[in-house]
Amino acid sequence: MPKVWWPKAPEPGTTPIHLCVPIWDYDDRYLGQAIVPHVIAGPYHLVRKPDFLEEHQIKVILCIRDPSEQRFLRAVDLPNIEFKFLDVPADVRKTNIIPYFVEATKIIHDLVNTEQNVLVCCSDGIDKSASFVAAYLMSMYRLKAVDAITFVQNQRYCATPSVNGYRIKLIEYEPICAAQAAGMAVGVEKVQRQREDDEAEGSDELDPENRPVLAARSKRAR
């Protein structure tokens, strides 16, 4: 089986990311495109394209749908492929989408960490799935919303988060991702500082010049 080609992931915090129009035919929207290693975005109908699933070594299909689509976007019997669904309310503007972004990002991140390929899809692969992949990029690579969307479009040119829906929600997600990244940085710095303090304390105890002082203290204690 040929090896799957993966585009290079963005450098964390990269901005701006410019739109580089790929070689794109209209019919390409009916296919799926790799966005970053192990993450592919596309339309739901690919679940009925066994050649595509096999070629891209898909292990999990994460389908983003609204409740009205449950009858049409559903699991089908595919050997060695697991289905996961996120049922997101259709009225995105009035819904807190952030928890759904967080849940999807965790699912994708766990799969990427174990090198399992995931197809993130929705009915047409243009709005919902593209938005959730962009949210994943924002969280994992510290990208701004506009840069995450552009990065997705550079691989899947038809990806278009709705202007009055998901695009707004991705912008609202920016400060949450920034706070998350800042918290992780503080946590890493704290652990590193504690480790350095512990190492310094241990080296002081082993330093021969410190031993007479320790012995003198021991005598006074008696």
Coordinates of N, CA and C in Angstrom, one line a residue:
M1 N 0.8 -1.2 0.0 CA 0.0 0.0 0.0 C 0.9 1.2 0.0
P2 N 0.6 2.2 -0.9 CA 1.5 3.4 -1.0 C 1.3 4.2 0.3
K3 N 2.4 4.9 0.7 CA 2.4 5.8 1.9 C 1.6 7.0 1.6
V4 N 0.9 7.4 2.6 CA 0.0 8.6 2.5 C 0.9 9.9 2.6
W5 N 0.7 10.8 1.6 CA 1.4 12.1 1.6 C 0.8 13.0 2.6
W6 N 1.6 13.6 3.5 CA 1.1 14.6 4.4 C 1.7 15.9 4.2
P7 N 0.9 17.0 4.2 CA 1.5 18.4 4.1 C 2.2 18.7 5.4
K8 N 3.1 19.6 5.4 CA 3.8 20.0 6.6 C 2.9 20.8 7.5
A9 N 3.0 20.5 8.8 CA 2.2 21.2 9.8 C 2.7 22.6 9.9
P10 N 1.9 23.5 10.4 CA 2.3 24.9 10.5 C 3.3 25.0 11.7
E11 N 4.1 26.0 11.7 CA 5.0 26.3 12.9 C 4.1 27.0 13.9
P12 N 4.2 26.6 15.2 CA 3.3 27.1 16.2 C 3.4 28.6 16.3
G13 N 2.2 29.3 16.3 CA 2.1 30.7 16.4 C 2.4 31.5 15.1
T14 N 2.4 30.8 14.0 CA 2.7 31.4 12.7 C 1.6 32.4 12.3
T15 N 2.0 33.6 12.0 CA 1.0 34.6 11.5 C 1.8 35.7 10.7
P16 N 1.3 36.2 9.6 CA 0.0 35.7 8.9 C 0.4 34.4 8.1
I17 N -0.7 33.6 7.9 CA -0.6 32.6 6.9 C -1.3 33.0 5.6
H18 N -0.6 33.1 4.5 CA -1.1 33.6 3.3 C -1.8 32.5 2.5
L19 N -2.9 32.9 1.8 CA -3.6 32.0 1.0 C -2.8 31.7 -0.3
C20 N -2.5 30.4 -0.5 CA -1.7 29.9 -1.7 C -2.7 29.0 -2.4
V21 N -3.3 29.5 -3.4 CA -4.3 28.7 -4.1 C -3.7 27.5 -4.7
P22 N -4.2 26.3 -4.2 CA -3.6 25.0 -4.8 C -4.1 24.8 -6.2
I23 N -3.6 23.8 -6.8 CA -4.1 23.3 -8.1 C -5.4 22.6 -7.7
W24 N -6.5 23.2 -8.2 CA -7.8 22.9 -7.7 C -8.8 22.8 -8.8
D25 N -9.5 21.7 -8.9 CA -10.7 21.5 -9.8 C -11.9 21.5 -9.0
Y26 N -13.0 21.9 -9.6 CA -14.3 21.9 -8.9 C -14.6 20.6 -8.3
D27 N -14.4 19.5 -9.0 CA -14.7 18.2 -8.5 C -13.9 17.8 -7.3
D28 N -12.8 18.5 -7.0 CA -11.9 18.2 -5.9 C -12.7 18.3 -4.6
R29 N -13.8 19.1 -4.6 CA -14.6 19.3 -3.3 C -15.2 18.0 -2.9
Y30 N -15.4 17.0 -3.9 CA -16.0 15.8 -3.6 C -15.0 14.7 -3.0
L31 N -13.7 15.1 -3.0 CA -12.7 14.3 -2.4 C -12.3 14.8 -1.0
G32 N -11.4 14.1 -0.4 CA -10.9 14.6 0.9 C -9.4 15.0 0.7
Q33 N -9.0 16.0 1.5 CA -7.6 16.4 1.5 C -6.9 16.4 2.8
A34 N -5.7 15.9 2.8 CA -4.9 15.9 4.1 C -4.6 17.4 4.4
I35 N -4.8 17.7 5.7 CA -4.6 19.1 6.2 C -3.2 19.1 7.0
V36 N -3.1 18.2 7.9 CA -1.8 18.0 8.6 C -1.6 16.5 8.8
P37 N -0.5 16.1 9.2 CA -0.3 14.6 9.3 C -1.4 14.0 10.2
H38 N -2.0 12.9 9.6 CA -3.0 12.1 10.2 C -4.4 12.7 10.2
V39 N -4.6 13.9 9.7 CA -5.9 14.6 9.7 C -6.3 14.9 8.3
I40 N -7.5 14.4 7.9 CA -8.0 14.6 6.5 C -9.4 15.2 6.6
A41 N -9.7 16.2 5.8 CA -11.0 16.8 5.8 C -11.7 16.5 4.5
G42 N -13.1 16.3 4.6 CA -13.8 16.1 3.3 C -15.3 15.9 3.6
P43 N -16.0 15.5 2.6 CA -17.5 15.3 2.7 C -17.8 13.9 3.3
Y44 N -19.0 13.8 3.8 CA -19.5 12.5 4.4 C -19.5 11.4 3.4
H45 N -19.9 11.7 2.1 CA -20.1 10.6 1.1 C -18.8 9.8 0.9
L46 N -17.7 10.2 1.4 CA -16.4 9.4 1.3 C -16.5 8.1 2.1
V47 N -17.5 8.1 3.1 CA -17.6 6.8 3.8 C -18.1 5.7 2.9
R48 N -18.6 6.0 1.7 CA -19.0 5.0 0.8 C -18.0 4.9 -0.4
K49 N -16.8 5.3 -0.1 CA -15.7 5.2 -1.1 C -14.6 4.4 -0.5
P50 N -14.7 3.1 -0.5 CA -13.7 2.2 0.2 C -12.3 2.4 -0.4
D51 N -12.2 2.7 -1.7 CA -10.8 2.9 -2.2 C -10.2 4.1 -1.6
F52 N -10.9 5.1 -1.4 CA -10.3 6.3 -0.8 C -10.0 6.0 0.7
L53 N -10.8 5.4 1.4 CA -10.6 5.1 2.8 C -9.3 4.2 3.0
E54 N -9.2 3.2 2.1 CA -8.1 2.3 2.1 C -6.8 3.0 1.7
E55 N -6.9 3.8 0.7 CA -5.7 4.5 0.2 C -5.1 5.5 1.3
H56 N -6.0 6.1 2.0 CA -5.6 7.1 3.1 C -5.5 6.4 4.5
Q57 N -5.7 5.1 4.5 CA -5.5 4.3 5.7 C -6.3 4.9 6.9
I58 N -7.6 5.2 6.6 CA -8.5 5.9 7.6 C -8.8 4.8 8.7
K59 N -8.6 5.2 9.9 CA -9.0 4.4 11.1 C -10.2 4.8 11.8
V60 N -10.5 6.2 11.8 CA -11.6 6.8 12.5 C -12.2 7.8 11.6
I61 N -13.6 7.8 11.6 CA -14.3 8.9 10.9 C -15.0 9.7 11.9
L62 N -14.7 11.0 12.0 CA -15.3 11.9 12.9 C -16.3 12.8 12.1
C63 N -17.6 12.5 12.3 CA -18.6 13.2 11.6 C -19.2 14.3 12.4
I64 N -19.2 15.6 11.9 CA -19.8 16.7 12.5 C -21.2 16.9 11.8
R65 N -22.3 16.8 12.6 CA -23.6 16.9 12.0 C -24.5 17.7 13.0
D66 N -25.6 18.2 12.5 CA -26.7 18.7 13.4 C -27.7 17.7 13.6
P67 N -28.6 17.8 14.6 CA -29.5 16.7 14.9 C -30.4 16.3 13.7
S68 N -30.7 17.3 12.9 CA -31.6 17.0 11.8 C -31.0 16.0 10.7
E69 N -29.7 15.9 10.8 CA -28.9 15.1 9.8 C -28.6 13.7 10.3
Q70 N -29.1 13.3 11.5 CA -28.8 12.0 12.0 C -29.3 10.9 11.1
R71 N -30.4 11.1 10.5 CA -30.9 10.0 9.7 C -30.1 9.7 8.4
F72 N -29.4 10.8 8.0 CA -28.7 10.7 6.7 C -27.2 10.5 6.9
L73 N -26.6 11.1 7.9 CA -25.2 11.0 8.2 C -25.1 10.0 9.4
R74 N -24.9 8.8 9.1 CA -24.9 7.8 10.1 C -23.8 6.8 9.8
A75 N -23.5 5.9 10.8 CA -22.5 4.9 10.7 C -22.9 3.9 9.7
V76 N -21.9 3.4 8.9 CA -22.1 2.3 8.0 C -21.1 1.2 8.3
D77 N -21.4 0.1 7.9 CA -20.5 -1.1 8.2 C -19.2 -1.0 7.4
L78 N -18.2 -0.6 8.1 CA -16.9 -0.6 7.4 C -15.9 -1.4 8.3
P79 N -15.2 -2.3 7.7 CA -14.2 -3.1 8.5 C -13.1 -2.3 9.0
N80 N -12.8 -2.4 10.3 CA -11.6 -1.8 10.9 C -11.6 -0.3 10.9
I81 N -12.8 0.3 10.8 CA -13.0 1.8 10.9 C -14.1 2.1 11.9
E82 N -13.7 3.0 12.8 CA -14.6 3.4 13.9 C -15.3 4.7 13.5
F83 N -16.6 4.8 13.8 CA -17.3 6.1 13.6 C -17.4 6.8 15.0
K84 N -17.2 8.1 14.9 CA -17.5 9.0 16.0 C -18.3 10.2 15.5
F85 N -19.3 10.6 16.3 CA -20.2 11.7 15.9 C -20.3 12.8 16.9
L86 N -20.3 14.0 16.4 CA -20.6 15.2 17.2 C -21.9 15.8 16.7
D87 N -22.9 15.8 17.5 CA -24.2 16.4 17.1 C -24.2 17.9 17.6
V88 N -24.0 18.8 16.7 CA -23.9 20.2 17.0 C -25.2 20.9 16.6
P89 N -25.8 21.7 17.5 CA -27.1 22.4 17.1 C -26.9 23.2 15.9
A90 N -28.0 23.2 15.1 CA -27.9 23.9 13.7 C -27.7 25.4 13.9
D91 N -28.3 26.0 14.9 CA -28.2 27.4 15.0 C -26.9 27.8 15.7
V92 N -25.9 27.9 15.0 CA -24.6 28.1 15.6 C -24.5 29.4 16.3
R93 N -25.1 30.4 15.8 CA -25.0 31.8 16.3 C -25.5 31.8 17.8
K94 N -26.5 31.0 18.1 CA -27.1 31.1 19.4 C -26.6 29.9 20.3
T95 N -25.6 29.2 19.9 CA -25.1 28.0 20.6 C -23.7 28.3 21.1
N96 N -23.4 27.8 22.3 CA -22.0 27.8 22.7 C -21.3 26.6 22.1
I97 N -20.5 26.9 21.0 CA -19.9 25.9 20.3 C -18.5 25.5 20.9
I98 N -18.0 26.3 21.8 CA -16.7 26.0 22.3 C -16.5 24.6 22.9
P99 N -17.4 24.1 23.7 CA -17.3 22.8 24.2 C -17.2 21.7 23.1
Y100 N -17.8 21.9 22.0 CA -17.7 21.0 20.9 C -16.4 21.1 20.2
F101 N -15.8 22.3 20.1 CA -14.5 22.5 19.6 C -13.5 21.7 20.5
V102 N -13.6 21.8 21.8 CA -12.7 21.2 22.7 C -12.8 19.7 22.6
E103 N -14.0 19.2 22.6 CA -14.2 17.7 22.5 C -13.6 17.2 21.2
A104 N -13.9 17.8 20.1 CA -13.3 17.4 18.8 C -11.8 17.4 18.8
T105 N -11.3 18.5 19.3 CA -9.8 18.6 19.4 C -9.2 17.5 20.2
K106 N -9.8 17.1 21.3 CA -9.3 16.0 22.1 C -9.3 14.7 21.3
I107 N -10.4 14.5 20.6 CA -10.5 13.3 19.8 C -9.4 13.2 18.8
I108 N -9.3 14.3 18.0 CA -8.3 14.4 16.9 C -6.9 14.2 17.5
H109 N -6.6 15.0 18.6 CA -5.3 15.0 19.2 C -4.9 13.6 19.6
D110 N -5.8 12.9 20.3 CA -5.5 11.5 20.8 C -5.2 10.6 19.6
L111 N -5.9 10.7 18.5 CA -5.7 9.9 17.3 C -4.4 10.2 16.7
V112 N -4.1 11.5 16.5 CA -2.8 11.9 16.0 C -1.6 11.4 16.8
N113 N -1.8 11.5 18.1 CA -0.7 11.0 19.0 C -0.4 9.5 18.8
T114 N -1.4 8.8 18.4 CA -1.2 7.3 18.2 C -1.1 7.0 16.7
E115 N -0.9 8.0 15.9 CA -0.6 7.9 14.5 C -1.7 7.1 13.8
Q116 N -3.0 7.5 14.2 CA -4.2 6.9 13.5 C -4.7 8.0 12.6
N117 N -5.0 7.7 11.4 CA -5.6 8.7 10.4 C -7.1 8.8 10.7
V118 N -7.5 10.1 10.7 CA -8.9 10.4 11.0 C -9.4 11.3 9.8
L119 N -10.6 10.9 9.3 CA -11.3 11.7 8.4 C -12.4 12.5 9.1
V120 N -12.2 13.8 9.1 CA -13.1 14.8 9.7 C -14.1 15.2 8.6
C121 N -15.4 14.9 8.8 CA -16.3 15.1 7.7 C -17.6 15.8 8.2
C122 N -18.3 16.3 7.3 CA -19.7 16.8 7.5 C -20.4 16.6 6.2
S123 N -21.6 17.1 6.0 CA -22.4 16.7 4.9 C -21.7 17.0 3.6
D124 N -21.1 18.3 3.5 CA -20.5 18.7 2.2 C -19.0 18.9 2.4
G125 N -18.4 18.8 3.6 CA -17.0 19.0 3.8 C -16.6 20.5 3.6
I126 N -17.5 21.4 3.7 CA -17.2 22.8 3.4 C -17.2 23.7 4.7
D127 N -18.2 23.5 5.5 CA -18.4 24.4 6.6 C -18.0 23.8 7.9
K128 N -18.8 22.8 8.4 CA -18.7 22.3 9.7 C -17.3 21.6 9.9
S129 N -17.0 20.7 9.1 CA -15.8 19.9 9.3 C -14.5 20.8 9.1
A130 N -14.6 21.7 8.2 CA -13.5 22.7 8.0 C -13.3 23.5 9.2
S131 N -14.4 23.9 9.9 CA -14.3 24.7 11.1 C -13.7 24.0 12.2
F132 N -14.1 22.7 12.4 CA -13.6 21.9 13.5 C -12.1 21.6 13.3
V133 N -11.7 21.4 12.1 CA -10.2 21.2 11.8 C -9.5 22.5 12.1
A134 N -10.1 23.6 11.7 CA -9.4 24.9 12.0 C -9.3 25.1 13.6
A135 N -10.4 24.7 14.3 CA -10.3 24.8 15.8 C -9.2 23.9 16.3
Y136 N -9.0 22.8 15.8 CA -7.9 21.9 16.2 C -6.6 22.6 16.0
L137 N -6.4 23.2 14.8 CA -5.1 23.9 14.5 C -4.9 25.0 15.5
M138 N -6.0 25.8 15.8 CA -5.8 26.9 16.7 C -5.3 26.4 18.1
S139 N -5.9 25.3 18.5 CA -5.5 24.8 19.9 C -4.1 24.2 19.9
M140 N -3.8 23.4 18.9 CA -2.6 22.7 18.9 C -1.4 23.5 18.4
Y141 N -1.6 24.4 17.5 CA -0.5 25.2 16.9 C -0.6 26.7 17.2
R142 N -1.4 27.1 18.1 CA -1.5 28.4 18.5 C -1.7 29.4 17.4
L143 N -2.6 29.0 16.5 CA -2.9 29.9 15.3 C -4.1 30.8 15.6
K144 N -4.1 32.0 15.0 CA -5.3 32.8 15.0 C -6.4 32.2 14.1
A145 N -7.6 32.6 14.3 CA -8.7 32.0 13.6 C -8.5 32.2 12.1
V146 N -8.2 33.4 11.6 CA -8.0 33.6 10.2 C -6.9 32.8 9.6
D147 N -5.8 32.6 10.4 CA -4.7 31.8 9.9 C -5.0 30.3 9.9
A148 N -5.8 29.9 10.8 CA -6.2 28.4 10.8 C -7.1 28.2 9.6
I149 N -8.0 29.1 9.4 CA -8.9 28.9 8.2 C -8.1 28.9 6.9
T150 N -7.2 29.8 6.8 CA -6.4 29.9 5.6 C -5.6 28.7 5.4
F151 N -5.0 28.2 6.5 CA -4.2 26.9 6.4 C -5.0 25.8 5.9
V152 N -6.3 25.7 6.4 CA -7.1 24.6 5.9 C -7.4 24.8 4.4
Q153 N -7.7 26.1 4.0 CA -8.0 26.4 2.6 C -6.9 26.1 1.7
N154 N -5.7 26.2 2.2 CA -4.5 26.0 1.3 C -4.4 24.5 0.9
Q155 N -5.1 23.6 1.6 CA -5.1 22.2 1.3 C -6.5 21.9 0.7
R156 N -7.5 22.4 1.2 CA -8.9 22.2 0.8 C -9.5 23.5 0.4
Y157 N -9.4 23.9 -0.8 CA -9.7 25.3 -1.2 C -11.1 25.7 -1.0
C158 N -12.0 24.7 -1.1 CA -13.5 25.0 -0.9 C -13.9 25.2 0.5
A159 N -13.0 24.9 1.5 CA -13.3 25.1 2.9 C -13.8 26.5 3.2
T160 N -15.0 26.7 3.7 CA -15.5 28.0 3.9 C -16.4 28.0 5.1
P161 N -15.8 28.3 6.3 CA -16.6 28.4 7.5 C -17.6 29.6 7.3
S162 N -18.9 29.4 7.7 CA -19.9 30.3 7.5 C -19.6 31.7 8.1
V163 N -19.8 32.8 7.4 CA -19.4 34.1 7.9 C -20.1 34.5 9.2
N164 N -21.4 34.2 9.2 CA -22.2 34.6 10.4 C -22.4 33.5 11.4
G165 N -21.6 32.4 11.2 CA -21.7 31.2 12.1 C -20.4 30.8 12.6
Y166 N -19.8 29.8 12.0 CA -18.6 29.2 12.5 C -17.4 30.2 12.5
R167 N -17.4 31.0 11.6 CA -16.2 32.0 11.5 C -16.2 32.9 12.8
I168 N -17.4 33.3 13.2 CA -17.5 34.1 14.4 C -17.1 33.3 15.6
K169 N -17.5 32.0 15.7 CA -17.2 31.2 16.8 C -15.7 30.9 16.9
L170 N -15.1 30.7 15.8 CA -13.6 30.5 15.8 C -12.9 31.7 16.3
I171 N -13.4 32.9 15.9 CA -12.8 34.2 16.5 C -13.0 34.2 18.0
E172 N -14.1 33.8 18.5 CA -14.4 33.8 19.9 C -13.5 32.8 20.6
Y173 N -13.1 31.7 19.9 CA -12.3 30.7 20.5 C -10.8 31.1 20.6
E174 N -10.4 32.2 19.9 CA -9.0 32.6 20.0 C -8.5 32.9 21.4
P175 N -9.2 33.7 22.2 CA -8.6 34.0 23.6 C -8.6 32.8 24.4
I176 N -9.5 31.8 24.2 CA -9.4 30.6 25.0 C -8.2 29.8 24.7
C177 N -7.9 29.7 23.4 CA -6.6 29.0 23.0 C -5.4 29.7 23.4
A178 N -5.4 31.1 23.4 CA -4.3 31.8 23.9 C -4.1 31.6 25.4
A179 N -5.2 31.6 26.1 CA -5.0 31.4 27.6 C -4.5 30.0 27.9
Q180 N -5.0 29.0 27.1 CA -4.6 27.6 27.3 C -3.1 27.5 27.0
A181 N -2.6 28.2 25.9 CA -1.2 28.1 25.6 C -0.4 28.8 26.6
A182 N -0.8 29.9 27.2 CA -0.1 30.7 28.2 C 0.0 29.8 29.5
G183 N -1.1 29.2 29.8 CA -1.2 28.3 31.0 C -0.2 27.1 30.9
M184 N -0.1 26.5 29.7 CA 0.8 25.4 29.5 C 2.2 25.9 29.6
A185 N 2.5 27.1 29.1 CA 3.9 27.7 29.2 C 4.3 27.9 30.6
V186 N 3.3 28.5 31.4 CA 3.6 28.8 32.8 C 3.9 27.4 33.6
G187 N 3.0 26.4 33.2 CA 3.2 25.1 33.9 C 4.5 24.5 33.6
V188 N 5.0 24.5 32.3 CA 6.3 24.0 32.0 C 7.4 24.7 32.6
E189 N 7.3 26.1 32.7 CA 8.3 26.9 33.3 C 8.4 26.6 34.8
K190 N 7.3 26.4 35.4 CA 7.3 26.1 36.9 C 7.9 24.7 37.2
V191 N 7.6 23.7 36.4 CA 8.2 22.4 36.5 C 9.7 22.5 36.3
Q192 N 10.1 23.2 35.3 CA 11.5 23.3 35.0 C 12.3 24.0 36.1
R193 N 11.7 25.1 36.6 CA 12.3 25.8 37.7 C 12.4 25.0 39.0
Q194 N 11.4 24.2 39.3 CA 11.4 23.3 40.4 C 12.5 22.2 40.3
R195 N 12.6 21.7 39.0 CA 13.7 20.7 38.7 C 15.1 21.3 38.9
E196 N 15.3 22.5 38.5 CA 16.6 23.2 38.6 C 16.9 23.4 40.1
D197 N 15.9 23.8 40.9 CA 16.1 24.0 42.3 C 16.5 22.7 43.0
D198 N 15.8 21.6 42.6 CA 16.1 20.3 43.2 C 17.5 19.9 42.9
E199 N 17.9 20.1 41.6 CA 19.2 19.7 41.2 C 20.3 20.5 42.0
A200 N 20.0 21.8 42.1 CA 21.0 22.7 42.8 C 21.1 22.3 44.3
E201 N 20.0 21.9 44.9 CA 20.0 21.5 46.3 C 20.7 20.2 46.5
G202 N 20.5 19.3 45.5 CA 21.2 18.0 45.6 C 22.7 18.2 45.4
S203 N 23.1 19.1 44.5 CA 24.6 19.3 44.3 C 25.2 19.9 45.5
D204 N 24.5 20.8 46.2 CA 25.0 21.4 47.4 C 25.3 20.4 48.5
E205 N 24.4 19.4 48.6 CA 24.6 18.4 49.6 C 25.8 17.5 49.3
L206 N 26.1 17.3 48.0 CA 27.2 16.5 47.6 C 28.5 17.2 47.5
D207 N 28.5 18.5 47.6 CA 29.7 19.4 47.5 C 30.6 19.1 48.7
P208 N 31.9 18.7 48.6 CA 32.7 18.4 49.8 C 32.9 19.7 50.6
E209 N 32.9 20.8 50.1 CA 33.1 22.1 50.8 C 31.9 22.3 51.8
N210 N 30.8 21.7 51.6 CA 29.7 21.9 52.5 C 29.6 20.9 53.6
R211 N 30.4 19.8 53.5 CA 30.4 18.7 54.5 C 30.8 19.2 55.9
P212 N 31.9 19.9 56.1 CA 32.3 20.4 57.4 C 31.2 21.2 58.1
V213 N 30.5 22.0 57.3 CA 29.4 22.8 57.8 C 28.3 21.9 58.3
L214 N 28.0 20.9 57.5 CA 26.9 20.0 57.9 C 27.3 19.2 59.2
A215 N 28.6 18.8 59.3 CA 29.1 18.1 60.5 C 29.0 19.0 61.7
A216 N 29.4 20.3 61.6 CA 29.4 21.2 62.7 C 28.0 21.4 63.2
R217 N 27.0 21.5 62.3 CA 25.7 21.6 62.7 C 25.2 20.4 63.4
S218 N 25.6 19.2 63.0 CA 25.3 18.0 63.6 C 25.8 17.9 65.0
K219 N 27.0 18.4 65.3 CA 27.6 18.4 66.7 C 26.8 19.3 67.6
R220 N 26.5 20.5 67.1 CA 25.7 21.5 67.9 C 24.4 20.9 68.2
A221 N 23.8 20.2 67.3 CA 22.5 19.6 67.6 C 22.5 18.6 68.7
R222 N 23.7 17.9 68.9 CA 23.8 16.9 70.0 C 23.9 17.7 71.3

